[in-house]
XYZ file of N, CA and C in Angstrom:
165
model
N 156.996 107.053 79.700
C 155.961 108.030 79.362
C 155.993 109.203 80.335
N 156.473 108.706 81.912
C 156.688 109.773 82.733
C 157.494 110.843 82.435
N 158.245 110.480 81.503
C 159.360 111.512 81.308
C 159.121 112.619 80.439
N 157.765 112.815 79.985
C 157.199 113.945 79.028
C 156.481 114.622 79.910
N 157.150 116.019 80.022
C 156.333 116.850 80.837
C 155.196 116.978 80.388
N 154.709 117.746 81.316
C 152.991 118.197 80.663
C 152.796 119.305 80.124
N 154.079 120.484 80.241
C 154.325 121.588 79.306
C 154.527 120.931 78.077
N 155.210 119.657 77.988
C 155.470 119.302 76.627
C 154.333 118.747 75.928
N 153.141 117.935 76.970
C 151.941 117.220 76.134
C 151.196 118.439 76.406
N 151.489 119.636 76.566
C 149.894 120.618 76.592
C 150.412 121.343 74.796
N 151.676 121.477 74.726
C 152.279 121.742 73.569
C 151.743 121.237 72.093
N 151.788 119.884 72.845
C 151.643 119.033 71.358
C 150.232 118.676 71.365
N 149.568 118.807 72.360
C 148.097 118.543 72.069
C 147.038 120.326 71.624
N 148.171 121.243 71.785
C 147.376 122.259 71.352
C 147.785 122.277 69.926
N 149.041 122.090 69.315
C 149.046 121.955 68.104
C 148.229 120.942 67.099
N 147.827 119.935 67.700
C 147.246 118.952 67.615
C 145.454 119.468 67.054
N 145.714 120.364 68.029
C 143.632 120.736 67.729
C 143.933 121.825 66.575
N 145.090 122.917 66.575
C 145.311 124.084 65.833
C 145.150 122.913 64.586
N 146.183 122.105 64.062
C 146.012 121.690 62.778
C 144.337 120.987 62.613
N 143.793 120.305 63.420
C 142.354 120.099 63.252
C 141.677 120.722 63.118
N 141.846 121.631 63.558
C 141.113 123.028 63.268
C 141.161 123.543 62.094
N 142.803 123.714 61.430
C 142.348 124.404 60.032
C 142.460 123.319 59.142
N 142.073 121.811 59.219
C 142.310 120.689 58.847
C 140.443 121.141 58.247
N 139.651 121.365 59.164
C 137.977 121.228 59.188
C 137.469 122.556 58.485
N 138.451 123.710 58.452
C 138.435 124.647 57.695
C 138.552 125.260 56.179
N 139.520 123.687 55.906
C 140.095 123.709 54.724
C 139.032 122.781 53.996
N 138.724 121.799 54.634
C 137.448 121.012 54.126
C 136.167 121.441 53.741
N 135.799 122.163 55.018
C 134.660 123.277 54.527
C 134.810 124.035 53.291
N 135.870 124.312 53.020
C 135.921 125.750 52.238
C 135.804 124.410 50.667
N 136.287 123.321 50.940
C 136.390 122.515 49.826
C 135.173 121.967 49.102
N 134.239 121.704 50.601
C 132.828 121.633 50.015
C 132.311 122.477 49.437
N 132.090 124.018 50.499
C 131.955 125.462 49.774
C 131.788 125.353 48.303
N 133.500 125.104 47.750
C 133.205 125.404 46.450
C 133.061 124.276 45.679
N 132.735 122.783 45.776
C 131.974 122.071 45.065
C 130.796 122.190 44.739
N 130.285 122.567 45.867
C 128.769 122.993 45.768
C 128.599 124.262 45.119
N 129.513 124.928 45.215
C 128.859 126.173 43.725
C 129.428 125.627 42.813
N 130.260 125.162 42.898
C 130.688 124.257 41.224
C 129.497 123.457 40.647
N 129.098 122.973 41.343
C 127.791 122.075 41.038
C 126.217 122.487 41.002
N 125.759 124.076 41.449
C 125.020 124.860 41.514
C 125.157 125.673 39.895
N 126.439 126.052 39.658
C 126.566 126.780 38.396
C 126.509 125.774 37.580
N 126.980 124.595 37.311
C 126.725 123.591 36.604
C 125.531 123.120 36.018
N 124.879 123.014 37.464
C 122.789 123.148 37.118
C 122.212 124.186 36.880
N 123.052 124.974 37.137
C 122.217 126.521 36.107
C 122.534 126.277 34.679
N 123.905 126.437 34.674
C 124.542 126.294 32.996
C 123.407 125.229 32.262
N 123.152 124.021 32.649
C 122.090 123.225 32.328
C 120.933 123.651 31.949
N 120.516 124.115 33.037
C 118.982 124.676 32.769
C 119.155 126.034 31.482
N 120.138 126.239 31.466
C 119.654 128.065 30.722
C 120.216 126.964 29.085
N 120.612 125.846 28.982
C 120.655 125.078 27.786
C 119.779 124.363 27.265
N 119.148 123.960 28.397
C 117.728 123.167 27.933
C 116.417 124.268 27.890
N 116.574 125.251 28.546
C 115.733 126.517 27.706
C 116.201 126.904 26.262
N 117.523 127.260 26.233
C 117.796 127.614 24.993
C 117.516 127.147 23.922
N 117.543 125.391 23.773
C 117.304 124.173 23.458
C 115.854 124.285 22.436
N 115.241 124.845 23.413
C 113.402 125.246 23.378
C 113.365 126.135 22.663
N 114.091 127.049 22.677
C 113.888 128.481 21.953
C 113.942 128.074 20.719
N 115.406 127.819 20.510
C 115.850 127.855 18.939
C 115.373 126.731 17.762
C-alpha cells in the first residue's frame, strides 16, 4: 500500500468526489423533473375532473 504515492491517492480521491459530485447532480436534476412530471400530471387531473363537471 506504501507504494502509492499520495500525489497518486490525492488524484484518485479528487476524482472520486468530482464523480460524486455530478453523481448528486444528476440525481437532483432527476428528481427535479419527476416532480414536475407529477405536478403537471395533478394539474392535467384536476382541469379533467372540472371539465368532467362542466359538460
Amino acid at each position: 500500500m506504501n507504494s502509492l504515492r499520495s500525489s497518486d491517492f490525492n488524484m484518485l480521491s479528487s476524482y472520486a468526489d468530482d464523480s460524486h459530485v455530478s453523481f448528486r447532480k444528476r440525481s437532483s436534476k432527476i428528481m427535479e423533473a419527476s416532480a414536475w412530471a407529477t405536478s403537471i400530471e395533478i394539474w392535467m387531473k384536476k382541469i379533467a375532473h372540472h371539465t368532467m363537471f362542466i359538460s
